[in-house]
Coordinates of C-alpha atoms in Angstrom, one line a residue:
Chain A
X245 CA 3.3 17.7 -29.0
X246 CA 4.4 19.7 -26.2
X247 CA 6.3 18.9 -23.1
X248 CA 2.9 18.8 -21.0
X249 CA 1.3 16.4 -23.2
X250 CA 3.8 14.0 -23.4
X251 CA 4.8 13.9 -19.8
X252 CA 0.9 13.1 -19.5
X253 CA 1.2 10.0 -21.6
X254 CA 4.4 9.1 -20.4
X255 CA 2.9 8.6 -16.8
X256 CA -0.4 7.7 -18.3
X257 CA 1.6 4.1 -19.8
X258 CA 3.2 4.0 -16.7
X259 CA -0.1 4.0 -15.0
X260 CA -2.3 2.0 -17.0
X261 CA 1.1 -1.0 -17.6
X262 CA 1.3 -1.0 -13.3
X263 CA -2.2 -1.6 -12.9
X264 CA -2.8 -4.3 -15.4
X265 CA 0.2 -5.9 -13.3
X266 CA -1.2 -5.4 -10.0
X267 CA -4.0 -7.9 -11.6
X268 CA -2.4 -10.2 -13.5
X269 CA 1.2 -10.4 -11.4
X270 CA 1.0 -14.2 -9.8
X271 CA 3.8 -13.3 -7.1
X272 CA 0.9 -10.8 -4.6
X273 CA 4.4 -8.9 -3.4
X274 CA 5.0 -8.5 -7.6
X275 CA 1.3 -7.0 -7.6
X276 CA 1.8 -4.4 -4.6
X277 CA 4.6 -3.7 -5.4
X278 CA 2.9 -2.9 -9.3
X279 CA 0.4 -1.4 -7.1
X280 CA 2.5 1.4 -5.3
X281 CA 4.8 2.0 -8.6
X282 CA 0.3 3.2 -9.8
X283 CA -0.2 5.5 -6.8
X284 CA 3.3 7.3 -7.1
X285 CA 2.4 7.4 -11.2
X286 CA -1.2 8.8 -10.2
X287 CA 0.5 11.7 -7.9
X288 CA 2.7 12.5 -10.9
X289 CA -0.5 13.3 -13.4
X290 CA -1.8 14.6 -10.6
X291 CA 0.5 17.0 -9.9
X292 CA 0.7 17.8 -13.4
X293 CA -3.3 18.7 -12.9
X294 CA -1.7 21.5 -10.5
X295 CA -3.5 19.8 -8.0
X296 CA 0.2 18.7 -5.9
X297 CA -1.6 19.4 -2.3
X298 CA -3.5 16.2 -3.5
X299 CA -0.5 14.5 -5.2
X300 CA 1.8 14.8 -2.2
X301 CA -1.1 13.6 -0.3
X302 CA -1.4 10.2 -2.0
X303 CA 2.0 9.7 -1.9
X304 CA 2.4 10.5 1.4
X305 CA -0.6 8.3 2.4
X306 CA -0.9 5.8 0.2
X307 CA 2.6 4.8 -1.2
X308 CA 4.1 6.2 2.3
X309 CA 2.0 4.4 4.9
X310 CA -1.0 2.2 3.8
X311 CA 0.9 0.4 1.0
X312 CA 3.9 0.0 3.6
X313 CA 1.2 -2.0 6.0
X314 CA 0.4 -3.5 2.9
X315 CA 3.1 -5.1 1.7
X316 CA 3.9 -6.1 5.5
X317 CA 1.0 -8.5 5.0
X318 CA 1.5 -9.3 1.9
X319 CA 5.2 -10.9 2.7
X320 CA 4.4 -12.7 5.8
X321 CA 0.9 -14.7 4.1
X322 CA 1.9 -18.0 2.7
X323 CA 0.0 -17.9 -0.6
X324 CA -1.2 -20.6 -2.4
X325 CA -1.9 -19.5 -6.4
X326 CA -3.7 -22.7 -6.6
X327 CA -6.0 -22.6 -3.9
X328 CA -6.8 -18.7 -4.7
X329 CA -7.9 -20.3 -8.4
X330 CA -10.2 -23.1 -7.5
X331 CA -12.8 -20.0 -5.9
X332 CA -12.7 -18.2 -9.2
X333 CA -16.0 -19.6 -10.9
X334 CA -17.7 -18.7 -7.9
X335 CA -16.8 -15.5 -7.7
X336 CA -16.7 -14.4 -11.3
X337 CA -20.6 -13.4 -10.9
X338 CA -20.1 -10.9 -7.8
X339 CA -16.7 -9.9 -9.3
X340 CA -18.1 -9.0 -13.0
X341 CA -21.2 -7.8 -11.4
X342 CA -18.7 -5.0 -9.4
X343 CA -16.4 -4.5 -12.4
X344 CA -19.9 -3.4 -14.8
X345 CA -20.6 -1.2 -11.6
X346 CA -17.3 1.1 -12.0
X347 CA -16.6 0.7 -16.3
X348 CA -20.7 2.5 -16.0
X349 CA -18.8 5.2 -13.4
X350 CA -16.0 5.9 -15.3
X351 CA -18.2 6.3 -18.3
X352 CA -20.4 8.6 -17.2
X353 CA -17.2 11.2 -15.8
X354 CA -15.4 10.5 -18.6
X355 CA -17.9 11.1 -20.8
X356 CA -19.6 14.3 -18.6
X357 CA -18.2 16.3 -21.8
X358 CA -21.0 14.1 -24.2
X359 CA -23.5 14.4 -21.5
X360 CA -23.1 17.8 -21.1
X361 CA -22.2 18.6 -18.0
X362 CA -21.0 22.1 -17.1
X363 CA -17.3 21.4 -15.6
X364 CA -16.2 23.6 -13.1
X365 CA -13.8 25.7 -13.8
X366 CA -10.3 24.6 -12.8
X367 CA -8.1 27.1 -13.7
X368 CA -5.9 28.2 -10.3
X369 CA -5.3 32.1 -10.6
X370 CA -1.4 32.6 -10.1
X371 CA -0.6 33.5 -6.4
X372 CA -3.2 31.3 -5.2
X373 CA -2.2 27.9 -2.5
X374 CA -3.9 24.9 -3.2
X375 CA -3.0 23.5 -0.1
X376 CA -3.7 26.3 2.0
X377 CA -7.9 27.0 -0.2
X378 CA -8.4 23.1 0.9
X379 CA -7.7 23.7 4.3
X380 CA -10.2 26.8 4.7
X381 CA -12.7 25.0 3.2
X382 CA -12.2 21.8 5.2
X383 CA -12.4 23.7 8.6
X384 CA -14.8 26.0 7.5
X385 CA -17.6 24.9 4.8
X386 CA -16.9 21.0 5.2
X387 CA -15.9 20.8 8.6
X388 CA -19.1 18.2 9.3
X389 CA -18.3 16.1 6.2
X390 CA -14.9 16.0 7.4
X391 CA -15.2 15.2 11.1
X392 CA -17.6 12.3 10.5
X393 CA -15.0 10.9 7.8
X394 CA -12.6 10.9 11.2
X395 CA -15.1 9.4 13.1
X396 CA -16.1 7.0 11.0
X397 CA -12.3 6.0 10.7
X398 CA -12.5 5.8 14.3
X399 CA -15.2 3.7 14.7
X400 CA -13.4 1.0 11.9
X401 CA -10.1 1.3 14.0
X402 CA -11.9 -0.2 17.2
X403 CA -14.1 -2.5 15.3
X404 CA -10.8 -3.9 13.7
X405 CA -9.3 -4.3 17.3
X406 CA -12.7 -5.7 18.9
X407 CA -12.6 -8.3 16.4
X408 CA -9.3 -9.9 16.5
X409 CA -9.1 -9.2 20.5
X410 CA -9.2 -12.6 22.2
X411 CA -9.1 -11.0 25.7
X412 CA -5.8 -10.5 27.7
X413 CA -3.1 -12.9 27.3
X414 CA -0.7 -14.2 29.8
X415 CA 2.6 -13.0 29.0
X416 CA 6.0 -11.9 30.8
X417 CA 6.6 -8.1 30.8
X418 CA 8.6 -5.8 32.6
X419 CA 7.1 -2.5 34.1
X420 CA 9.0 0.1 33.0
X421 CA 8.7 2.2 36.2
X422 CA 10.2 -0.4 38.0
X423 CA 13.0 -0.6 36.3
X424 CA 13.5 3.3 36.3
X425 CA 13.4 3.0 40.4
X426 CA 15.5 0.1 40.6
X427 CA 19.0 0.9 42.8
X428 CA 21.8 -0.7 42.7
X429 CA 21.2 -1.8 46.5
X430 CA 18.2 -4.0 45.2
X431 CA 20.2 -5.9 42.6
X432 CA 23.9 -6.5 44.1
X433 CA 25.3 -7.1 47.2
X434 CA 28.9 -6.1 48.8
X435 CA 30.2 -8.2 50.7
X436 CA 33.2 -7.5 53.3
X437 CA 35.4 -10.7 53.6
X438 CA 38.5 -10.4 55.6
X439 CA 41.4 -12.1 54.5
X440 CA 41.5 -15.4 55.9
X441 CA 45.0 -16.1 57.2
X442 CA 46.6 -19.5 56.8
Chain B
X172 CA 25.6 35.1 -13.6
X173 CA 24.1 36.7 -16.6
X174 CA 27.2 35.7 -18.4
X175 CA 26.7 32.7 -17.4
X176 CA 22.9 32.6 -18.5
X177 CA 23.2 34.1 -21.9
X178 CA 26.4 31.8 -22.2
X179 CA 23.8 28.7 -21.4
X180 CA 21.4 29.7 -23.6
X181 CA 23.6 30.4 -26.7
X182 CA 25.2 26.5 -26.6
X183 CA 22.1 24.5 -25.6
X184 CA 19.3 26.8 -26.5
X185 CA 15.4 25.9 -25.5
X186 CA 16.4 22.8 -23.5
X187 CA 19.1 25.2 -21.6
X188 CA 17.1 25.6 -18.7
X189 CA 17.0 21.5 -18.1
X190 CA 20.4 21.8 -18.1
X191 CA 20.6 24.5 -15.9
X192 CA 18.5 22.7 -13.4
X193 CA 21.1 19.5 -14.1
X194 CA 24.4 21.5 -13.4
X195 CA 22.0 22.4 -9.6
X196 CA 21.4 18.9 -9.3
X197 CA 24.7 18.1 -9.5
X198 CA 25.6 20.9 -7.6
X199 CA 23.9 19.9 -4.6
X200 CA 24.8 16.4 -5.1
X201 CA 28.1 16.1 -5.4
X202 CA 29.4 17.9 -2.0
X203 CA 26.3 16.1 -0.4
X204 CA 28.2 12.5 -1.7
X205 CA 31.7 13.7 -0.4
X206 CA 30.2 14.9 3.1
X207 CA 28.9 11.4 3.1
X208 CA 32.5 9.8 2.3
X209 CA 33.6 12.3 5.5
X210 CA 30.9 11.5 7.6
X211 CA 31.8 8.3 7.5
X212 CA 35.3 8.9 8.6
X213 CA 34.1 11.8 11.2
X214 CA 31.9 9.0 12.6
X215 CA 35.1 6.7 13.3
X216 CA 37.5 9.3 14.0
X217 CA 34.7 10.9 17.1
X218 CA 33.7 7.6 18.6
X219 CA 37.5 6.7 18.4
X220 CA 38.1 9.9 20.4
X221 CA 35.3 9.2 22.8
X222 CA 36.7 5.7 23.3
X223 CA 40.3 6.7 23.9
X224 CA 41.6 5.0 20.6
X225 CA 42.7 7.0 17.7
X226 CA 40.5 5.9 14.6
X227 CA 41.6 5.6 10.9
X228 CA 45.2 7.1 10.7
X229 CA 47.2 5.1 8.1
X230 CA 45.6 6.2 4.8
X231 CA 46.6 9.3 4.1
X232 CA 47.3 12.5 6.6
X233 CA 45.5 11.8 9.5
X234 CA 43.1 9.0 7.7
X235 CA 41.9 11.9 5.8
X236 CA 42.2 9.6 2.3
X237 CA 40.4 6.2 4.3
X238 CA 36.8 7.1 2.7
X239 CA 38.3 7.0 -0.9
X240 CA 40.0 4.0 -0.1
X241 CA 36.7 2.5 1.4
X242 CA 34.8 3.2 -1.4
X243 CA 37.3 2.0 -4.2
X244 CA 37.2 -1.2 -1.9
X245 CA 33.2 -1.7 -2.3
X246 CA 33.2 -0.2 -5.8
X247 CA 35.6 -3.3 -6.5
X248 CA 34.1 -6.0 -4.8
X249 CA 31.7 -8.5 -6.2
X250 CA 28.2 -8.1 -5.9
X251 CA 26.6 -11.6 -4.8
X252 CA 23.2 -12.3 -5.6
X253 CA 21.8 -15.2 -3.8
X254 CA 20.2 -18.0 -5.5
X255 CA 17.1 -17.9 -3.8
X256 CA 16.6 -14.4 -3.9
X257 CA 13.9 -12.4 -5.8
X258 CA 17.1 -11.1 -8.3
X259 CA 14.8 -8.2 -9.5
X260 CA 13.8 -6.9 -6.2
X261 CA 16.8 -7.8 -5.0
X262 CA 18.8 -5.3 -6.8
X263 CA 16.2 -2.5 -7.2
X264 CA 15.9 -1.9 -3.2
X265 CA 19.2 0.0 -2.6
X266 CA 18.3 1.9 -5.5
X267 CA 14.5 2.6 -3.7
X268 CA 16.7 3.4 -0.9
X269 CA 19.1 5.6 -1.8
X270 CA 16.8 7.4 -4.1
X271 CA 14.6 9.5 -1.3
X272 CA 17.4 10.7 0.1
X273 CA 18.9 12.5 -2.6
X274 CA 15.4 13.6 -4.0
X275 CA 14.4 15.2 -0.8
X276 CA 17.4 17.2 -0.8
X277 CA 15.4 19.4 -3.9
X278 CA 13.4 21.6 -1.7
X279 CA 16.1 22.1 1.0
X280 CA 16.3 25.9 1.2
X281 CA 21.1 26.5 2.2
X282 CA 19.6 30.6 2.1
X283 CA 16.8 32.1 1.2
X284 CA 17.5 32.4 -2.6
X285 CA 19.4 29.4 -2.9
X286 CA 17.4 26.9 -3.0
X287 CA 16.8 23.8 -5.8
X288 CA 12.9 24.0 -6.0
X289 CA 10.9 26.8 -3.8
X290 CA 7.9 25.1 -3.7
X291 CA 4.4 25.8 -1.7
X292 CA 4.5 22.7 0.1
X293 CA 8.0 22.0 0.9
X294 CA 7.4 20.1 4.3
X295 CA 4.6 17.9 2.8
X296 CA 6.9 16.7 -0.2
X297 CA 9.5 16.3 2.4
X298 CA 7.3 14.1 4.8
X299 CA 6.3 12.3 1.3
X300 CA 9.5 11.7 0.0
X301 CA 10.8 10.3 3.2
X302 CA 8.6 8.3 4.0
X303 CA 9.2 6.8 0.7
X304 CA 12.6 5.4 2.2
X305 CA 11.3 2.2 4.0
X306 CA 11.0 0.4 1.2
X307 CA 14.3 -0.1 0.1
X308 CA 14.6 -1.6 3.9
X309 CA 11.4 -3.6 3.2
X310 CA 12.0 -5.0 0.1
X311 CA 15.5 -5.9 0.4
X312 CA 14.9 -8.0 3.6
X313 CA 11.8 -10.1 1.7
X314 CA 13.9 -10.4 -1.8
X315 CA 16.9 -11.9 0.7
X316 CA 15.3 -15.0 1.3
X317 CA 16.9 -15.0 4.5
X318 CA 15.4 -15.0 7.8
X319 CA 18.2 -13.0 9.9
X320 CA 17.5 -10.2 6.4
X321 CA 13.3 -10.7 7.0
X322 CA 13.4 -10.1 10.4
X323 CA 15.8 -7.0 10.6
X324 CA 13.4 -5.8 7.6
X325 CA 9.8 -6.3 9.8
X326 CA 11.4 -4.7 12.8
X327 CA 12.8 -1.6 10.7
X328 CA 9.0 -1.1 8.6
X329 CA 7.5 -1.4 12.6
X330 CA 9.8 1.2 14.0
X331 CA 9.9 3.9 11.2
X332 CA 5.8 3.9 10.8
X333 CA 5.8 4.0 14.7
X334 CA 8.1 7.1 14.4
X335 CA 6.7 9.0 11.4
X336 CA 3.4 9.6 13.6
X337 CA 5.4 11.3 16.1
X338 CA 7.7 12.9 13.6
X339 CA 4.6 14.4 11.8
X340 CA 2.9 15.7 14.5
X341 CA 6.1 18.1 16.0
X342 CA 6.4 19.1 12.5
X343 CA 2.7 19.7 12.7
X344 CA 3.4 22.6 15.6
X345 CA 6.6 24.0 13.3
X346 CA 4.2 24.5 10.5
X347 CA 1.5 26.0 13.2
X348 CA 3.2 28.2 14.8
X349 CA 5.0 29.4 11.0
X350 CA 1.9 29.5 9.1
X351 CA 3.2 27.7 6.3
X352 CA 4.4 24.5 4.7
X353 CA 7.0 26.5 2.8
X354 CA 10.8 25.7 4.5
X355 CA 12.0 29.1 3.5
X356 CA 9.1 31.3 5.1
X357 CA 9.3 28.5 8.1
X358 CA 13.0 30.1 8.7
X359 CA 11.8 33.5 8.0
X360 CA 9.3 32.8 10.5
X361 CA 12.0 32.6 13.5
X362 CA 13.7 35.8 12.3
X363 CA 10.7 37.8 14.0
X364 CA 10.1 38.4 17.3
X365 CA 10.9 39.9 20.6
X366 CA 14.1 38.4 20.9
X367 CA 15.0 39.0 17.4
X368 CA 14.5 42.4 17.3
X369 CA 16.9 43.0 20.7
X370 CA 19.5 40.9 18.6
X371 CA 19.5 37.9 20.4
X372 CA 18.0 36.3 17.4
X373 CA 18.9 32.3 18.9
X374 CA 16.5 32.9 21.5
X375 CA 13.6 33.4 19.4
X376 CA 13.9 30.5 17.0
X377 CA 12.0 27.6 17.4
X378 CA 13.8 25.0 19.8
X379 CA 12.4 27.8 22.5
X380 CA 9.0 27.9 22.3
X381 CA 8.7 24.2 20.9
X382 CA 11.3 22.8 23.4
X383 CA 9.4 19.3 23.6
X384 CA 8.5 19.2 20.2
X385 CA 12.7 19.9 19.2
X386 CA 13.2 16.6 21.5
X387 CA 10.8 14.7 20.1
X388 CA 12.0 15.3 16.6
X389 CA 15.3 14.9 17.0
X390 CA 15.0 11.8 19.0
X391 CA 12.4 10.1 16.2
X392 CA 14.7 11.3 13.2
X393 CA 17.6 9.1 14.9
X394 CA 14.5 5.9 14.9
X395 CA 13.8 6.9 11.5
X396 CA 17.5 6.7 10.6
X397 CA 17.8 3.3 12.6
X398 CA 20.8 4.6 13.6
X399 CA 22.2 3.6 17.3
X400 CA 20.5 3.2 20.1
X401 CA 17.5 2.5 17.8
X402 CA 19.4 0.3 15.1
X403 CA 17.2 -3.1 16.0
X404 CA 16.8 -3.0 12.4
X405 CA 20.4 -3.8 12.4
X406 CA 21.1 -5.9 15.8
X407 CA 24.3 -7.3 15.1
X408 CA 24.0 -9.6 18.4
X409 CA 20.5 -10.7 17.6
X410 CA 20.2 -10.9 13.6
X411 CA 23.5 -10.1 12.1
X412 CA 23.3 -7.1 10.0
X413 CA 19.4 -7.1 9.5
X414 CA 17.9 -6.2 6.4
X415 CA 21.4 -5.9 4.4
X416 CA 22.8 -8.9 5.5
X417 CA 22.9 -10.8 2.2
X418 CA 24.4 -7.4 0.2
X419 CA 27.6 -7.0 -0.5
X420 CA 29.7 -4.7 -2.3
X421 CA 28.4 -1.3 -4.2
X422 CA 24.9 -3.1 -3.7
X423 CA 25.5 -3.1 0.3
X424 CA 27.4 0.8 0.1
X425 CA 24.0 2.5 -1.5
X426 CA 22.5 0.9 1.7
X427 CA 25.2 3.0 3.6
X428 CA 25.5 6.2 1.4
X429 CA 21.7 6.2 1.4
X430 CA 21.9 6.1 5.6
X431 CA 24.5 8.2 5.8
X432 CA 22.6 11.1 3.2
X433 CA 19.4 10.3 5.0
X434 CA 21.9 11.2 8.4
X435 CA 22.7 15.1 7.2
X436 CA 19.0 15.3 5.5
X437 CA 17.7 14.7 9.2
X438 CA 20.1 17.4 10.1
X439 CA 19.4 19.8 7.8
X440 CA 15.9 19.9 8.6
X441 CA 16.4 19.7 12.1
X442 CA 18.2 23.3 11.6
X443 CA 15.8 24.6 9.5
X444 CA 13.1 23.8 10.9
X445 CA 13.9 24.1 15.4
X446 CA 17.1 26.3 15.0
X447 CA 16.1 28.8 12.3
X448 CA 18.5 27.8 9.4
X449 CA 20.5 30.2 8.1
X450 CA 19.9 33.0 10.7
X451 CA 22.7 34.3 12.5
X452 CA 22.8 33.6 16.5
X453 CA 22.9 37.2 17.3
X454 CA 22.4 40.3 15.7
X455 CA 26.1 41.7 14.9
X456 CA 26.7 39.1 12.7
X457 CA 25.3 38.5 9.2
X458 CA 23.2 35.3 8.2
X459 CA 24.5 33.0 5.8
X460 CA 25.0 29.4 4.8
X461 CA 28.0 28.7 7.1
X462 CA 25.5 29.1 10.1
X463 CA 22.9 26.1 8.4
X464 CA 26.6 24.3 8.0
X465 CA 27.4 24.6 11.7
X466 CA 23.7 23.4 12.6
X467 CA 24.0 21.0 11.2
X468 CA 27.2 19.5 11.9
X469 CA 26.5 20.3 15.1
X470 CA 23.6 17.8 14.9
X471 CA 25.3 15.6 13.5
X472 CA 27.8 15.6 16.0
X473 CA 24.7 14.7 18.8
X474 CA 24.0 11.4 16.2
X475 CA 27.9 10.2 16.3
X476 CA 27.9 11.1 20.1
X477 CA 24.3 9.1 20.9
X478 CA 25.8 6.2 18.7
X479 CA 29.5 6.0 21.2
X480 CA 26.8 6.4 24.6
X481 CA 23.9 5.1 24.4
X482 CA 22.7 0.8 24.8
X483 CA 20.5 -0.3 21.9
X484 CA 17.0 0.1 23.0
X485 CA 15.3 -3.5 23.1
X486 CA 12.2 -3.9 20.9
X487 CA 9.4 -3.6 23.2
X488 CA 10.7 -0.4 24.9
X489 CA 11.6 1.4 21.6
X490 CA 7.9 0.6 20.5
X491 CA 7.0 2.0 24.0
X492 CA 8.9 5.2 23.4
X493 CA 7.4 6.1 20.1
X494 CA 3.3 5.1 21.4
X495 CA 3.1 5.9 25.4
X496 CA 5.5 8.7 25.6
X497 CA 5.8 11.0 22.6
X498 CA 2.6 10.5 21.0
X499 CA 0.9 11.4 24.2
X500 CA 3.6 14.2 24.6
X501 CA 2.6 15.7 21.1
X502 CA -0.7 15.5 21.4
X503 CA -0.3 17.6 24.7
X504 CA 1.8 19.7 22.9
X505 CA -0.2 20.4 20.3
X506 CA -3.0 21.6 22.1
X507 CA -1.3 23.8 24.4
X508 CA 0.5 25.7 21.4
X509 CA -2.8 26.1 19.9
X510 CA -4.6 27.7 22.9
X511 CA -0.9 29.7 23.4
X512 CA -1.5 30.8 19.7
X513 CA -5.0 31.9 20.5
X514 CA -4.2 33.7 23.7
X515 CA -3.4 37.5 24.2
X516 CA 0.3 36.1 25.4
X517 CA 0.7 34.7 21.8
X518 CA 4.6 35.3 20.7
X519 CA 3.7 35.2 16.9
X520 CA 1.8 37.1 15.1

């Protein structure tokens, strides 16, 4: 077995052991956490793919900012492991319903060797940046594709803030230009007392 | 060095190469560890100075032993884990802090050949690794099980996601103006030039051209360090010590070594990336590490010096700083140095 392989399988434990804890973890801070220590794993193989524009990018977005938001939500909710439980029969149609969905997904990629597909070829001549061919072809070929995707993460950005807004609230706050302007004359006062004698 | 190579290669054979890229680690390590220990003591010794006091002078000449003595102290003391706390979590965070800083420190070009791990996308894995950092803040203040610990950890998450946006996009014009993601070609980058070519090479690095985007880097690598007068994180008159408040001992020093590493990493890049590195000032004199070194201790100076003037910022303005002004600012910024790209007048070509 050479180095390549085992660092693949190495990870690949890693990977597969974090994500059966991110379900099965009853402490939800024990499951992101399980959940992060996946992404970071999933950059690793990835980067082992040669593909490290697109591991650096997960680990940059994901474990780097959205998990970080994540766990921030995570820590303040006051969960109740018995209270999530009681929904479980309920749910256990939608939820095996979804779970048949992606095990039929994965099957047909993983198996697009069987089936016949013609992969692509994804050996990177030498001298060549990944990072650098994805961003000609997102601003050039896939620039549409790629401004809607921004748009349509603008349009859930205000939709998030419309809503939880519940209008303006009355609260104490200081303008900042006012307290850039503010002399000393406006605050204090000098005051010229003569000495009072006996 | 061929010696050296052949010498390698005879005792350890196919895994010699491993060790070869050990002995760098180590080699980059090490020195990074004792400028820590004297950063520490630089840090009391300046703001003693700027205070009119005298700082550490008992241990040793001139204090000059007081970091060894500091560290054999914390290496010594007890480590107290709190009974209520998440023990696991509560010991891995200063290792998820202190671990980022010393990994970024693997692309981090001291001359154009010496450097750990030339890679395409040096400023990427950078941002990546970094960013990486808050956790040991985050966790550590939730494992505490103390509210003083929670709240310092909430406030540090808020400021450093604030300040990576702004942080990102100045680096965003570096990499624009450079053409590349790669810190070595980034430094290369500043060697050309009008200015460059009459010898008056400082003129035509970065912090020129860029001059807002240099401020607004420097300003949100001291948030992203909560180091003084962004340390709400910290507080001492509002929460105590903030997120480390329930560490003590080595546990509570990886806390410091990591903010102290995290302080010269800041630094480095700051030189490499506004002041062009390793490039000489001025033409008659030849490039070479000992310029990055003065860079950056000159940057370092500007963090000690911001620490001994400056108020801590209260919450709402800090969050005001990072959204209203330098957002806006970069945005600006980035615009402007596109069209100034695109324009006859362009500077780089």
């Amino acid at each position: 077995m050479d180095i390549q392989a085992f660092v693949f399988f190495f990870l690949s434990a890693i990977l597969i052991f974090a994500s059966m804890r991110v379900i099965t973890a009853r402490n939800p801070v024990h499951a992101a956490l399980h959940l992060i220590l996946a992404f970071f794993t999933c950059g690793g193989i990835w980067a082992l793919l040669q593909a490290e524009f697109l591991a650096i990018a997960i680990i940059l977005v994901y474990v780097g900012a959205v998990m970080v938001l994540f766990l921030f939500v995570v820590m303040m909710l006051d969960i109740n492991i018995d209270r999530i439980r009681e929904g479980f029969w309920n749910y256990l149609p939608l939820g095996a319903m979804l779970g048949l969905l992606m095990v039929m997904e994965m099957g047909l990629v993983l198996g697009s060797k069987y089936f016949q597909v013609p992969a692509a070829d994804a050996m990177i001549p030498a001298g060549v940046s990944n990072t650098k061919s994805i961003g000609v072809l997102m601003f050039t070929d896939f620039v549409y594709p790629f401004e809607l995707a921004s748009l349509i993460l603008l349009v859930g950005m205000i939709a998030a803030i419309v809503l939880t807004y519940r209008g303006p609230k009355k609260s104490k706050y200081t303008n900042p230009n006012q307290q850039v302007f503010v002399k000393a004359k406006d605050r204090i006062r000098v005051l010229q007392m003569p000495v009072e004698k006996d | 060095m061929d010696a050296l190579m052949n010498f390698g290669q005879g005792i350890f054979g196919g895994v010699w190469p491993a060790v070869w890229t050990l002995i760098k680690i180590v080699l980059i390590v090490a020195p990074l560890m004792l400028g820590v220990a004297y950063l520490t003591l630089a840090e009391r010794k300046v703001i003693g100075y700027m205070q009119v006091r005298i700082g550490p002078n008992r241990v040793g000449p001139w204090g000059l032993i007081q970091p060894i003595a500091d560290g054999l102290k914390l290496l010594l003391k007890e480590i107290i884990v709190p009974s209520k706390s998440n023990k696991g979590i509560f010991l891995i965070a200063p290792m998820l802090a202190i671990a980022p800083a010393l990994a970024a420190w693997a692309v981090i070009p001291f001359t154009d050949t010496l450097v750990l791990a030339n890679i395409d996308a040096s400023l990427l894995y950078i941002m990546a690794i970094t960013s990486i950092g808050v956790y040991g803040v985050i966790l550590s203040g939730w494992a505490s099980n103390s509210k003083y610990a929670f709240l310092g950890a909430m406030r540090s998450a808020a400021q450093m996601v604030s300040y990576e946006i702004a942080m990102g996009f100045s680096l965003i014009c570096v990499l624009m103006v450079s053409n590349s993601l790669n810190l070595v070609d980034i430094v290369n980058a500043q060697d050309q030039g009008k200015f460059a070519s009459w010898g008056l090479g400082f003129l035509s690095w970065n912090w020129l051209p860029l001059f807002p985007m240099f401020i607004v880097y420097l300003i949100s690598g001291t948030a992203e360090l909560n180091r003084a007068p962004f340390d709400v994180a910290e507080g001492e008159s509002e929460i105590v010590a903030g997120f480390h408040i329930e560490y003590s001992g080595m546990a509570f020093a990886l806390f410091f070594l990591a903010e102290y590493a995290n302080m010269i990493l800041v630094a480095a890049l700051t030189s490499i990336m506004f002041m062009g590195g390793w490039l000489s000032p001025v033409g008659f004199l030849p490039d070479g590490i000992i310029w990055l070194f003065a860079k950056m201790s000159f940057v370092l100076l500007l963090f000690l010096w911001f620490r001994a003037t400056f108020p801590r910022y209260r919450y709402d303005q800090l969050m005001r700083l990072g959204w209203k002004v330098f957002v806006p600012i970069c945005l600006v910024w980035l615009v402007i140095v596109g069209v100034w790209m695109m324009s006859p007048l362009t500077i780089w070509k």
